[in-house]
CSV table of C-alpha atoms in Angstrom, one decimal:
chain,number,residue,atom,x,y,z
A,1,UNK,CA,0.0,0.0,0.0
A,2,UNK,CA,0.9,3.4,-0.6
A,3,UNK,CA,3.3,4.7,2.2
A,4,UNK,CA,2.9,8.9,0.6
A,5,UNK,CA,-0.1,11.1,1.5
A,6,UNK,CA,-1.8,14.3,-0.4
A,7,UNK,CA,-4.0,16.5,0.4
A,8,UNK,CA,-6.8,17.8,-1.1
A,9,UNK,CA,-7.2,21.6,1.3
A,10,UNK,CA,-9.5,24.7,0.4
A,11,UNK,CA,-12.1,27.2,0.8
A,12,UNK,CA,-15.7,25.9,1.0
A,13,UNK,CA,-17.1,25.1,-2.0
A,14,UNK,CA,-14.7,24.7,-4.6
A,15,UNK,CA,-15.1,21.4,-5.6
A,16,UNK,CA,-12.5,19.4,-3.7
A,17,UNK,CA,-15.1,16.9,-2.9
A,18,UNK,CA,-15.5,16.3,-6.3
A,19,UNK,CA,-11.8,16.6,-7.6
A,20,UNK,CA,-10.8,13.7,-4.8
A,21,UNK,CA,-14.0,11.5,-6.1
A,22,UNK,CA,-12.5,11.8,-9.9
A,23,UNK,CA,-9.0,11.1,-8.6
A,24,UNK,CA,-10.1,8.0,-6.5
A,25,UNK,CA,-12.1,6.2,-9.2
A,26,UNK,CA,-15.4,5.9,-7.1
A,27,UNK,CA,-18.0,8.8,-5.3
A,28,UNK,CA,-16.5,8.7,-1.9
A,29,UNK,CA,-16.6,12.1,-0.5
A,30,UNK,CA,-20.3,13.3,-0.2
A,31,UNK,CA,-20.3,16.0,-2.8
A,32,UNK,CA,-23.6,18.7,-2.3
A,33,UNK,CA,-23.3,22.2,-3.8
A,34,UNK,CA,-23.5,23.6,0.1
A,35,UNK,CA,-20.2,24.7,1.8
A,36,UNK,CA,-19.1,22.9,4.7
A,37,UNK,CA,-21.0,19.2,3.5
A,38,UNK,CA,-17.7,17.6,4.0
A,39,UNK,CA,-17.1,17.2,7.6
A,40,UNK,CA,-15.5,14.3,8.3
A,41,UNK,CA,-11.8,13.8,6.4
A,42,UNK,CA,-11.9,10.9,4.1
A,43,UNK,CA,-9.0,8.9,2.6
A,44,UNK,CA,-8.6,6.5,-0.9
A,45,UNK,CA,-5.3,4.9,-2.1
A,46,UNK,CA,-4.7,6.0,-5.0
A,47,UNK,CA,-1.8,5.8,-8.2
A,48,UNK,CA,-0.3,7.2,-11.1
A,49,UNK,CA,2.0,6.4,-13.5
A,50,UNK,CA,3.2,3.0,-10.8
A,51,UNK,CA,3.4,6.3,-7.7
A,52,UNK,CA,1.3,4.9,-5.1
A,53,UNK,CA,-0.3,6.9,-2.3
A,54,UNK,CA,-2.9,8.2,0.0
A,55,UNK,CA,-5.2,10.8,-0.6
A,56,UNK,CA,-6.6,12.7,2.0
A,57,UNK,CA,-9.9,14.7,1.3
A,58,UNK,CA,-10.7,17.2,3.7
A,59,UNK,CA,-13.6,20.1,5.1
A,60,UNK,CA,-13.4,23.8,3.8
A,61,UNK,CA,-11.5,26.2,5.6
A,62,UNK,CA,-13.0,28.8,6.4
A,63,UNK,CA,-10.8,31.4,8.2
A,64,UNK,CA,-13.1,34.5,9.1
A,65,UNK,CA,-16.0,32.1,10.8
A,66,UNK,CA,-16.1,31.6,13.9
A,67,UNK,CA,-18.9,28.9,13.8
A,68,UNK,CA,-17.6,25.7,16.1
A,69,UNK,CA,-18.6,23.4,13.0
A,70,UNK,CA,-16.4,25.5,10.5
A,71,UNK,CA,-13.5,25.9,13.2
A,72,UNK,CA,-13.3,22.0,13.8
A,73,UNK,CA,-13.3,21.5,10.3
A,74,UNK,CA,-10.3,24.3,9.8
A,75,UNK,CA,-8.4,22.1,12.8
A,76,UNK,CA,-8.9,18.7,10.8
A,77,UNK,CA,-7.4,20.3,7.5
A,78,UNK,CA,-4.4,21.8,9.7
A,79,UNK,CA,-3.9,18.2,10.8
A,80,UNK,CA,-3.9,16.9,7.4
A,81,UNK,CA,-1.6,19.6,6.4
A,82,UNK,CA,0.6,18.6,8.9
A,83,UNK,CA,0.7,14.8,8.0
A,84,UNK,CA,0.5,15.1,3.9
A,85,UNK,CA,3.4,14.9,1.8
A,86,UNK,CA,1.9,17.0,-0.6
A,87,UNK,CA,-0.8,19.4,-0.7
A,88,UNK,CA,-3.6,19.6,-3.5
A,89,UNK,CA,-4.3,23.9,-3.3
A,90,UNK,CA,-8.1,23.7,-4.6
A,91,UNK,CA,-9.1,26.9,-5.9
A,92,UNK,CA,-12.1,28.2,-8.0
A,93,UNK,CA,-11.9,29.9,-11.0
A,94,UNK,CA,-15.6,31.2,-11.5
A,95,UNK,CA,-15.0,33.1,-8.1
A,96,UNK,CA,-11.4,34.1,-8.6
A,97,UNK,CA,-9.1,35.2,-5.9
A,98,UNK,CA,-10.7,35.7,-2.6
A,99,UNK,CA,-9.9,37.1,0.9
A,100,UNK,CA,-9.9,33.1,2.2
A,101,UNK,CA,-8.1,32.2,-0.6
A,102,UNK,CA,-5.0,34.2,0.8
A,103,UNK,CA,-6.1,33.5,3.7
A,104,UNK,CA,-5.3,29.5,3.3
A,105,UNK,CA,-2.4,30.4,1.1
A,106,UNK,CA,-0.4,32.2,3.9
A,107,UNK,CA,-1.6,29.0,5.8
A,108,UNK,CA,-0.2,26.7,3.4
A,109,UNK,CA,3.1,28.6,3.2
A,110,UNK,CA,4.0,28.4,7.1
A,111,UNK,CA,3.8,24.6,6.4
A,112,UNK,CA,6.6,24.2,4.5
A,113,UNK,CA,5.2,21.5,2.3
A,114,UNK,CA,5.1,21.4,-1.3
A,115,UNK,CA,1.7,22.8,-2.4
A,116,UNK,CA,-0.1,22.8,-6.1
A,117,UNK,CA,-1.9,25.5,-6.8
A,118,UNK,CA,-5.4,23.9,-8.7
A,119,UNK,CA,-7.5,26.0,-10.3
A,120,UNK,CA,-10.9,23.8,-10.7
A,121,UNK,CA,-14.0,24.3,-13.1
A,122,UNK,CA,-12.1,25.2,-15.8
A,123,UNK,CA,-14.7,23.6,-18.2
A,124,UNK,CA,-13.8,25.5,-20.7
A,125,UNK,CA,-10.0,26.6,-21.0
A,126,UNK,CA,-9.9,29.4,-23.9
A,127,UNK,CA,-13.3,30.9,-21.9
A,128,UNK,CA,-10.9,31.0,-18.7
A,129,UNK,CA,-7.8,31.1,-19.7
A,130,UNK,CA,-7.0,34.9,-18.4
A,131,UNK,CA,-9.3,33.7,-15.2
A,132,UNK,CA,-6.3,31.6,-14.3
A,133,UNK,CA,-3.2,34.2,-14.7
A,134,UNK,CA,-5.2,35.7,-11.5
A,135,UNK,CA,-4.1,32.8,-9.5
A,136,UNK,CA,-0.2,33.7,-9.5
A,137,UNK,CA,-1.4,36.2,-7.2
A,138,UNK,CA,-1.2,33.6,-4.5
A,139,UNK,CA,2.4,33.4,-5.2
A,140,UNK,CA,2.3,29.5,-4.9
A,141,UNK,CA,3.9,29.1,-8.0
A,142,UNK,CA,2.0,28.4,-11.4
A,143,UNK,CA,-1.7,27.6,-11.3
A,144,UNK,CA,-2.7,24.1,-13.1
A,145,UNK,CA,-6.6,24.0,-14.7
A,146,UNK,CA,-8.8,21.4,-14.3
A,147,UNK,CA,-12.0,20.8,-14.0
A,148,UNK,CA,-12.6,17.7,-11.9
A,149,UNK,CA,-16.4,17.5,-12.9
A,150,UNK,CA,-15.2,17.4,-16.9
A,151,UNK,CA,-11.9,15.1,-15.7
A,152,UNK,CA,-10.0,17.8,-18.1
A,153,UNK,CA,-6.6,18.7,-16.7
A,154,UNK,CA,-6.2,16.0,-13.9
A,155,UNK,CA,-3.0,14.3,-15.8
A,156,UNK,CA,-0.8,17.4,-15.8
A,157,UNK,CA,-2.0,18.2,-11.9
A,158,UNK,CA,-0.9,13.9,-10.9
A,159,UNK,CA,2.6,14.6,-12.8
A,160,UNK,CA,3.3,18.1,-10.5
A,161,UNK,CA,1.9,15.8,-7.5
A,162,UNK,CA,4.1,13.0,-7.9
A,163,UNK,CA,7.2,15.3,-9.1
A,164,UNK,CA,7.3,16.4,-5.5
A,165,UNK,CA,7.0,13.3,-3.5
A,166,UNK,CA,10.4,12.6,-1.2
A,167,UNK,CA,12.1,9.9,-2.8
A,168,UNK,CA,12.3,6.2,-1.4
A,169,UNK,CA,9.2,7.3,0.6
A,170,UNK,CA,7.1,5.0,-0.7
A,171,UNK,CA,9.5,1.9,0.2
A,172,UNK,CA,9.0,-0.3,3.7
A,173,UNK,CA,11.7,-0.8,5.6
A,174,UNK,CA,13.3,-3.8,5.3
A,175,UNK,CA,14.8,-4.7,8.3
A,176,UNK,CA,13.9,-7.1,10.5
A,177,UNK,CA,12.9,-4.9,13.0
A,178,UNK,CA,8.9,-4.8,13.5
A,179,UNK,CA,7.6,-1.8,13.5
A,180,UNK,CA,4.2,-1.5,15.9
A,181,UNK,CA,2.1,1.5,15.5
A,182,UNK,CA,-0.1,2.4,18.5
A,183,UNK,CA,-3.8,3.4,17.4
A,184,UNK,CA,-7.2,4.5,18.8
A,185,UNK,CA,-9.2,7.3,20.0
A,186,UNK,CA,-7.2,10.3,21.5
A,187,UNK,CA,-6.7,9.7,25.9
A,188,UNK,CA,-7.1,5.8,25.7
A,189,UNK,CA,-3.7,5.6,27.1
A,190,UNK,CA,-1.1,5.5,24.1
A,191,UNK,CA,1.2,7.5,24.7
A,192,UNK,CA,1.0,6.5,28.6
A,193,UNK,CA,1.7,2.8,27.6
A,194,UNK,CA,4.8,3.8,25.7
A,195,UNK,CA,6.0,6.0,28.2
A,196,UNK,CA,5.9,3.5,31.1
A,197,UNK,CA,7.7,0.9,29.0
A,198,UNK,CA,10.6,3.4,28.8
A,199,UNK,CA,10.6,4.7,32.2
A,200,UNK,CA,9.9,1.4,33.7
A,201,UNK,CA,12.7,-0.6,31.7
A,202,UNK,CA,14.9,2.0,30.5
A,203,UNK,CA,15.3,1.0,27.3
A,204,UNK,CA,15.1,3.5,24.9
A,205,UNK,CA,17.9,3.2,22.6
A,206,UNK,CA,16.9,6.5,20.7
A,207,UNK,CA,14.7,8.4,19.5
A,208,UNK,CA,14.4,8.6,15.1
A,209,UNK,CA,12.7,11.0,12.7
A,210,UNK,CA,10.0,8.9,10.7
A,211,UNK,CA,10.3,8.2,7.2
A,212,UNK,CA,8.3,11.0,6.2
A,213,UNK,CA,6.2,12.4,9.2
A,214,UNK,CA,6.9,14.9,11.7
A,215,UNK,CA,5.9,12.1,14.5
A,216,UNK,CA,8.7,10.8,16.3
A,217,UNK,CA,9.3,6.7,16.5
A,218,UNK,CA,10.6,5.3,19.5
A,219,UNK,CA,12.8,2.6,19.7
A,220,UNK,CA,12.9,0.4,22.5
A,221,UNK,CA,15.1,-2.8,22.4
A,222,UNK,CA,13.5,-5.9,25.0
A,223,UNK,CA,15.2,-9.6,25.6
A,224,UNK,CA,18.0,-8.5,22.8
A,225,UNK,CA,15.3,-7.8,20.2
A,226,UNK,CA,14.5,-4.3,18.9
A,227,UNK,CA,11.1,-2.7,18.5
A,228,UNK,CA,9.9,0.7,16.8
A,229,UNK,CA,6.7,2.3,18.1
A,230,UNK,CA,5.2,4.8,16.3
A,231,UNK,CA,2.9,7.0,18.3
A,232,UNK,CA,-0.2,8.5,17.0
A,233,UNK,CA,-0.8,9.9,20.4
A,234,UNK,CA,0.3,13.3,19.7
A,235,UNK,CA,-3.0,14.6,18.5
A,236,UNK,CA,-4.9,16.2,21.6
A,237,UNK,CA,-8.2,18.3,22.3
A,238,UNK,CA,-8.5,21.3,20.5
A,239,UNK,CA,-12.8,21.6,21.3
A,240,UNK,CA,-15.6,20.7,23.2
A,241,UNK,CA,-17.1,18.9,20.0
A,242,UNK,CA,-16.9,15.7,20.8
A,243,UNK,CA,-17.8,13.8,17.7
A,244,UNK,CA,-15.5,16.0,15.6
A,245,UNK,CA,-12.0,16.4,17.3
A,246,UNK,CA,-12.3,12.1,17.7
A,247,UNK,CA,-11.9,12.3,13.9
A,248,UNK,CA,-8.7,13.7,14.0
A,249,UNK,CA,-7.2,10.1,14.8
A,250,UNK,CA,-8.1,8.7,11.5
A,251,UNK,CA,-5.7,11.1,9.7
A,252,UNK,CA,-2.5,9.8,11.4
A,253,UNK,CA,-3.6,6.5,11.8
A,254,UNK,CA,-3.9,5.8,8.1
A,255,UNK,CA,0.0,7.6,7.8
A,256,UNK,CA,1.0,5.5,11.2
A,257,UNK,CA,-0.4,2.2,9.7
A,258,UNK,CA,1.2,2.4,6.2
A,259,UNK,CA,4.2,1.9,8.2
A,260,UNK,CA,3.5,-0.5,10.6
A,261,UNK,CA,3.6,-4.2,10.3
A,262,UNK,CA,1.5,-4.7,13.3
A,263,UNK,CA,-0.9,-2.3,15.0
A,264,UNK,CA,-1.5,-2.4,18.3
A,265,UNK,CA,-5.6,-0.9,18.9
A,266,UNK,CA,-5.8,0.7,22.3
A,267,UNK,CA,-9.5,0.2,23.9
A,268,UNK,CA,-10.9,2.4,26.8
A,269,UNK,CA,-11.8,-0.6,28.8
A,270,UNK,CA,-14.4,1.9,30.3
A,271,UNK,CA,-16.1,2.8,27.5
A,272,UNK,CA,-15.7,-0.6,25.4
A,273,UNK,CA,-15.7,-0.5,21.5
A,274,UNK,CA,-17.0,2.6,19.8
A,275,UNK,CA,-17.6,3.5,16.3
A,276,UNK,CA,-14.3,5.3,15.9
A,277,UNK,CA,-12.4,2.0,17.2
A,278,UNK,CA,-14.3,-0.3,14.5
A,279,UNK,CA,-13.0,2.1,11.5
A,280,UNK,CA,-9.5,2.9,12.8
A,281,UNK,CA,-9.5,-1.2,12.9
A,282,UNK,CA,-10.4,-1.4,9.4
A,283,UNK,CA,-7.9,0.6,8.7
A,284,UNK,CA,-5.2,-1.8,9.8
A,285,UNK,CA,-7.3,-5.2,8.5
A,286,UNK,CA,-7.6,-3.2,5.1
A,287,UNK,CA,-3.9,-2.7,4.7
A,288,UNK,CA,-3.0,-6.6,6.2
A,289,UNK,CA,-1.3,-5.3,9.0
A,290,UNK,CA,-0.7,-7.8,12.3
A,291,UNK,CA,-3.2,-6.3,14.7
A,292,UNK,CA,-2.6,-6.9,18.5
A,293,UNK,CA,-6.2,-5.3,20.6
A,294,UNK,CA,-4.9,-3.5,23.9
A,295,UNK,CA,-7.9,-3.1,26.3
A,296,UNK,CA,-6.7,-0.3,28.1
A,297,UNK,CA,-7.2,1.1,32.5
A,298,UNK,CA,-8.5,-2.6,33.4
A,299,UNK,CA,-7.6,-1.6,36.7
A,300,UNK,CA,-10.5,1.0,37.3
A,301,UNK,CA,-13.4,-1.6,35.7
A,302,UNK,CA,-15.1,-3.1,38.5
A,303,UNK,CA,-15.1,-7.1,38.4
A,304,UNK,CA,-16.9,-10.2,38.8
A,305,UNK,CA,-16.7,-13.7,37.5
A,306,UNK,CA,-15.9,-13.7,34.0
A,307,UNK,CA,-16.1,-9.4,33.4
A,308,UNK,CA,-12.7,-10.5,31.3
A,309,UNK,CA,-14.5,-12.9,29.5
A,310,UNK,CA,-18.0,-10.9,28.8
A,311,UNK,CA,-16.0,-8.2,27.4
A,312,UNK,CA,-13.9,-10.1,24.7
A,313,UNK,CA,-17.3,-11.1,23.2
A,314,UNK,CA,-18.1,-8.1,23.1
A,315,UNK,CA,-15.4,-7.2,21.0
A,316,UNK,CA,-15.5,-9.7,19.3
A,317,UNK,CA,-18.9,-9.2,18.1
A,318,UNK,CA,-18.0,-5.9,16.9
A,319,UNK,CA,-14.6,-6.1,15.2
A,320,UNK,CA,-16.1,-9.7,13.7
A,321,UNK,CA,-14.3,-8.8,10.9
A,322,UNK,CA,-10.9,-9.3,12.8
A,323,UNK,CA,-11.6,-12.6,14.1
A,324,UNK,CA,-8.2,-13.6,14.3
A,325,UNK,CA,-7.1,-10.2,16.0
A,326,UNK,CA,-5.1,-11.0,19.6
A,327,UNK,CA,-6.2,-9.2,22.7
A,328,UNK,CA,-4.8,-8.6,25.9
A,329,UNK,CA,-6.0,-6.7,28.9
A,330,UNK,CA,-3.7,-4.1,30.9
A,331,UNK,CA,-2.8,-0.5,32.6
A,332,UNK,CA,-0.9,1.8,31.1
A,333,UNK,CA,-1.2,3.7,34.5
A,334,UNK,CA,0.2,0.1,36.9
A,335,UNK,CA,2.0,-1.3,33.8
A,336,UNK,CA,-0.3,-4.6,34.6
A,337,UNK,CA,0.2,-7.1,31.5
A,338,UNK,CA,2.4,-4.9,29.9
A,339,UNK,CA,5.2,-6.6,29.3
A,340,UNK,CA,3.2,-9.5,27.7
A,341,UNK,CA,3.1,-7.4,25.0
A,342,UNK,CA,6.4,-8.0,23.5
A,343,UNK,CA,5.9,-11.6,23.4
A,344,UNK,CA,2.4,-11.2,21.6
A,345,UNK,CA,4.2,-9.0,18.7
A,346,UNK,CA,6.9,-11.6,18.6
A,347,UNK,CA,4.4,-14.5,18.0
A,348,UNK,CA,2.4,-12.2,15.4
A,349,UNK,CA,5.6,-11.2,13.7
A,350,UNK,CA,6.4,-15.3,13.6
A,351,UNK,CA,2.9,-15.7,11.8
A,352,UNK,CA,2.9,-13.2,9.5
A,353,UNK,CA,6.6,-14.4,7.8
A,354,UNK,CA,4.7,-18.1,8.1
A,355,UNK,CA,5.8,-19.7,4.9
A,356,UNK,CA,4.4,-23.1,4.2
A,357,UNK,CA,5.3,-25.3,1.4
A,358,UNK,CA,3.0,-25.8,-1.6
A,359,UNK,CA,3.3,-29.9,-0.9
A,360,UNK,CA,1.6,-29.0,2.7
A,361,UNK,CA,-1.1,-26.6,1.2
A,362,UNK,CA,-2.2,-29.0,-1.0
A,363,UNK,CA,-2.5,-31.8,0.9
A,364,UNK,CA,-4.5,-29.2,3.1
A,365,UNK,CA,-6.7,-28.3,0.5
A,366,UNK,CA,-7.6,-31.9,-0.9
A,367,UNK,CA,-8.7,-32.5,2.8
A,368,UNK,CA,-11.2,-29.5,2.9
A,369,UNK,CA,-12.4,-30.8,-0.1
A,370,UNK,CA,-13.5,-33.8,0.6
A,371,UNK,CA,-15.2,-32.6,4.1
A,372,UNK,CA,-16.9,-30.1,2.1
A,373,UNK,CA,-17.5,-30.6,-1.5
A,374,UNK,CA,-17.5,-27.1,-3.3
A,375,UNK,CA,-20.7,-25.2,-4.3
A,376,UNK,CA,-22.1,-26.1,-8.2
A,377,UNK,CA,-24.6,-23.8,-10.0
A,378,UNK,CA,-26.8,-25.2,-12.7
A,379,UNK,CA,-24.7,-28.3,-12.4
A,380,UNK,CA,-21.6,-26.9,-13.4
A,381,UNK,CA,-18.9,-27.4,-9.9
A,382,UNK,CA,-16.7,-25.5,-8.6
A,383,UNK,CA,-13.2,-27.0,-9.0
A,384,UNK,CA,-9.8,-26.5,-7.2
A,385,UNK,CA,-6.8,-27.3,-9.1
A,386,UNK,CA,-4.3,-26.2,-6.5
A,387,UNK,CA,-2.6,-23.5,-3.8
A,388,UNK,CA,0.5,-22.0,-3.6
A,389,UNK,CA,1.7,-19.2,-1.1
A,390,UNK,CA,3.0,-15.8,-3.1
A,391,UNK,CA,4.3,-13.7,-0.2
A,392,UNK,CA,4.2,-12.5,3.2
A,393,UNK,CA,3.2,-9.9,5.7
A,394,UNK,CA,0.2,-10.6,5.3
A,395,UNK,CA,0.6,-14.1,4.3
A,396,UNK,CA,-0.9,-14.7,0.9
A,397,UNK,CA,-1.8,-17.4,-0.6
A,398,UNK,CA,-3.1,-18.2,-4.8
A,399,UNK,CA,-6.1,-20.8,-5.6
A,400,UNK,CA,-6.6,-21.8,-8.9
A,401,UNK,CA,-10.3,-22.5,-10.2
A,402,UNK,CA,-11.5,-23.5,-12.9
A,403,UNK,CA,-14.3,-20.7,-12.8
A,404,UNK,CA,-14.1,-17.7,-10.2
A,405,UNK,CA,-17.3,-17.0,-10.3
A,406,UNK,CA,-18.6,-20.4,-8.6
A,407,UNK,CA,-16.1,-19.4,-6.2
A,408,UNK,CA,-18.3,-17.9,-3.5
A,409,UNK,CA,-17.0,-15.8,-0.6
A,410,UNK,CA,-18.4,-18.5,2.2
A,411,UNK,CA,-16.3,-21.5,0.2
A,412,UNK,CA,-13.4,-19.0,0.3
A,413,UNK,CA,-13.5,-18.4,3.7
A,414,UNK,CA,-14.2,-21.9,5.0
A,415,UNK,CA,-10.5,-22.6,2.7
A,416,UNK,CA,-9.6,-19.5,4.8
A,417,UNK,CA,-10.6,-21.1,7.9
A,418,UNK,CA,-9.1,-24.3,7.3
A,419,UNK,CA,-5.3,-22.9,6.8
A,420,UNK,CA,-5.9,-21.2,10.1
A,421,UNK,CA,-6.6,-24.9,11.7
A,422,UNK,CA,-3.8,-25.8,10.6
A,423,UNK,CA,-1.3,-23.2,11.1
A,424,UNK,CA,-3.2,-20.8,13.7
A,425,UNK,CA,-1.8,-17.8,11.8
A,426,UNK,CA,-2.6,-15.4,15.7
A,427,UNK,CA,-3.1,-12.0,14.9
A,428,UNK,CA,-2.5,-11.6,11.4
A,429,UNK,CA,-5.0,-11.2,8.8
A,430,UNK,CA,-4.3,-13.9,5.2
A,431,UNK,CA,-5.2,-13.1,1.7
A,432,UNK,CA,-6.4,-15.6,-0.6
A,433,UNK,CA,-6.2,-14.7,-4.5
A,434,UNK,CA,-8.4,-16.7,-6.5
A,435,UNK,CA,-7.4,-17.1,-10.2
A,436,UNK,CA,-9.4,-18.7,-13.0
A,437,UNK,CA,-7.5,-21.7,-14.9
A,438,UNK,CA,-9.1,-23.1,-18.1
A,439,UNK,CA,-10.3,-26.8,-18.2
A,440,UNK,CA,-7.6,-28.8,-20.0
A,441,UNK,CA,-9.5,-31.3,-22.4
């Protein structure tokens, strides 16, 4: 997956909605011809010419309004400012230069960050063609036209985009040294888990710059084996607004977890699973990552017989999508369990370089089969040839069929179900590729 990020920031109401549904391929972002309809920040991979990366959408900035809506939006573009690689300048061309124009351009300069200047619903380009010259005005450099709506332009604006992107960004560290990002709603505990490690233990070996973020990855080296955490716990209360500022987690998370080869999900084990933790989840399962669930301040739930037990189902139910997630229970604030925690990313980390040989996986395949003969549909049957692993992290597997269209999700998943009987795979998600081989006569 794509380890860059760009982001799409503006005024209200200039079409960046729109210009980040074109780029994506699909209608992601709402898009409604009334400013501020954007309010949450929403993210699609995204590539060009073989450049992979993340692109971040994000609400209008509006800097004269002093409306709590329009101010936590201004806060969740500032975030995405700070985390993007590049930055997508949205402007609009019918209105021309305005007041929040400069206003975001002044913003946009402080950041240091590359920025292209866009000049959107250009529909027709010798009708607007002076329009644009306006733009250099904003002294960002020379305005590109498009006009996302038309999909006229968006070529020449990906080839600026990806000219700026800082190079080897988009490659993983190869090393053998796992690298755990810590995720979840702001004040579960994070940064308070990392910190007593370190001042428990002492063993901080140093402190790195990341790849491409301003967030700061902590190294901390256990039993002779390194580790690198990277903290998404910087991010804290700017409002009052409840629902809004707990977005602001999903913008790092999705830079922290391109990283990562196993997140760690830190639960409030007063408050249980929210909404927020089952999409900052997916976010992790999406991507393949390891994921390790951290119910966090056990110590402060009042127990009884089986409390532990009652509230695994409970997560269980709700991140059901993650059934083969690992959990543990601790305190960040006691340091209760927490040095089970190494060992768990040290068992994940063994599952997710698992390579078994294609002999094995056969022979595991021909014995789901004949426990459970596969699906037919107007008496044609589905028929597995064979399955051979491709790669790891996640581990990833190739069945061949003879049509992948009788090749239903459930059969998939019960294959799925029975390589994890086999070979437990704890706490790391598998892929299975299915991949249509013609009948030999």
């Amino acid at each position: 997956m794509a380890g860059r990020v760009v982001a799409v920031v503006g005024r209200p109401n200039v079409g960046k909605s729109t210009l980040f549904n074109t780029l994506a391929g699909d209608k992601i972002s709402i898009v409604k011809d009334t400013p501020g309809v954007t309010r949450d920040r929403i993210y699609a991979d995204v590539e060009w010419l073989n450049e992979k990366f993340t692109l971040i959408d994000t609400g209008g900035i509006d800097s004269n309004s002093d409306d709590v809506l329009f101010r936590s939006m201004r806060e969740q573009a500032e975030i995405a400012i700070e985390t993007a690689d590049v930055i997508i300048f949205v402007t609009d061309v019918k209105a021309g230069v305005t007041a929040d124009d400069m206003a975001v351009a002044d913003m946009l300069r402080r950041s240091k960050k590359p920025i292209i200047l866009c000049v959107n619903k250009v529909d027709n380009f010798d009708k607007y063609e002076s329009y644009v010259y306006e733009f250099y005005n904003l002294g960002l450099g020379d305005p590109i036209a498009v006009s996302a709506s038309g999909m006229l332009g968006l070529g020449d604006l990906m080839d600026e985009v990806i000219k700026h992107f800082p190079e080897g960004s988009d490659q993983i560290d190869d090393t053998d040294t796992p690298r755990i990002a810590v995720i979840g709603k702001p004040n579960t505990g994070k940064s308070s888990m990392i910190n007593k490690m370190l001042g428990e233990n002492r063993l901080i070996v140093s402190d790195i710059a990341g790849t491409t973020r301003d967030a700061v990855d902590t190294k901390i080296k256990r039993n002779g084996q390194e580790y690198i955490f990277i903290d998404t716990a910087g991010l804290r209360r700017k409002s009052k607004i409840h629902d809004e500022i707990e977005r602001y987690s999903i913008i790092r998370t999705v830079s922290a977890v391109e990283r990562c080869d196993i997140a760690v999900l830190m639960i409030d084990a007063e408050t249980g699973v929210t909404d927020q933790d089952t999409k900052i989840a997916g976010i992790a399962h999406e991507r393949g990552k390891g994921m390790i669930i951290v119910v966090n301040k056990w110590d402060l739930v009042e127990k009884e017989t089986g409390t532990m037990e009652k509230m695994k189902k409970e997560i269980q139910q709700k991140l059901a999508y993650m059934p083969y997630a690992e959990m543990i229970f601790v305190s960040a604030l006691t340091g209760q369990r927490l040095n089970k925690i190494f060992a768990l990313i040290d068992s994940v980390v063994q599952f997710q370089c698992l390579r078994i040989q294609t002999g094995v996986l056969n022979e595991i395949l021909t014995e789901a089969v004949a426990e459970n003969e596969p699906p037919n549909d107007k008496g044609k049957k589905l028929k597995l040839y064979y399955i051979t692993q491709v790669s790891v992290k996640p581990p990833t597997f190739v069945l061949f069929v003879n049509s992948r269209e009788l090749a239903h999700f459930s059969y998939i998943r019960y294959i799925e179900n029975k390589l994890r009987e086999a070979f437990l795979f704890k706490g790391t998600p598998i892929r299975i590729l299915v991949r249509e081989r013609k009948e030999k006569n």
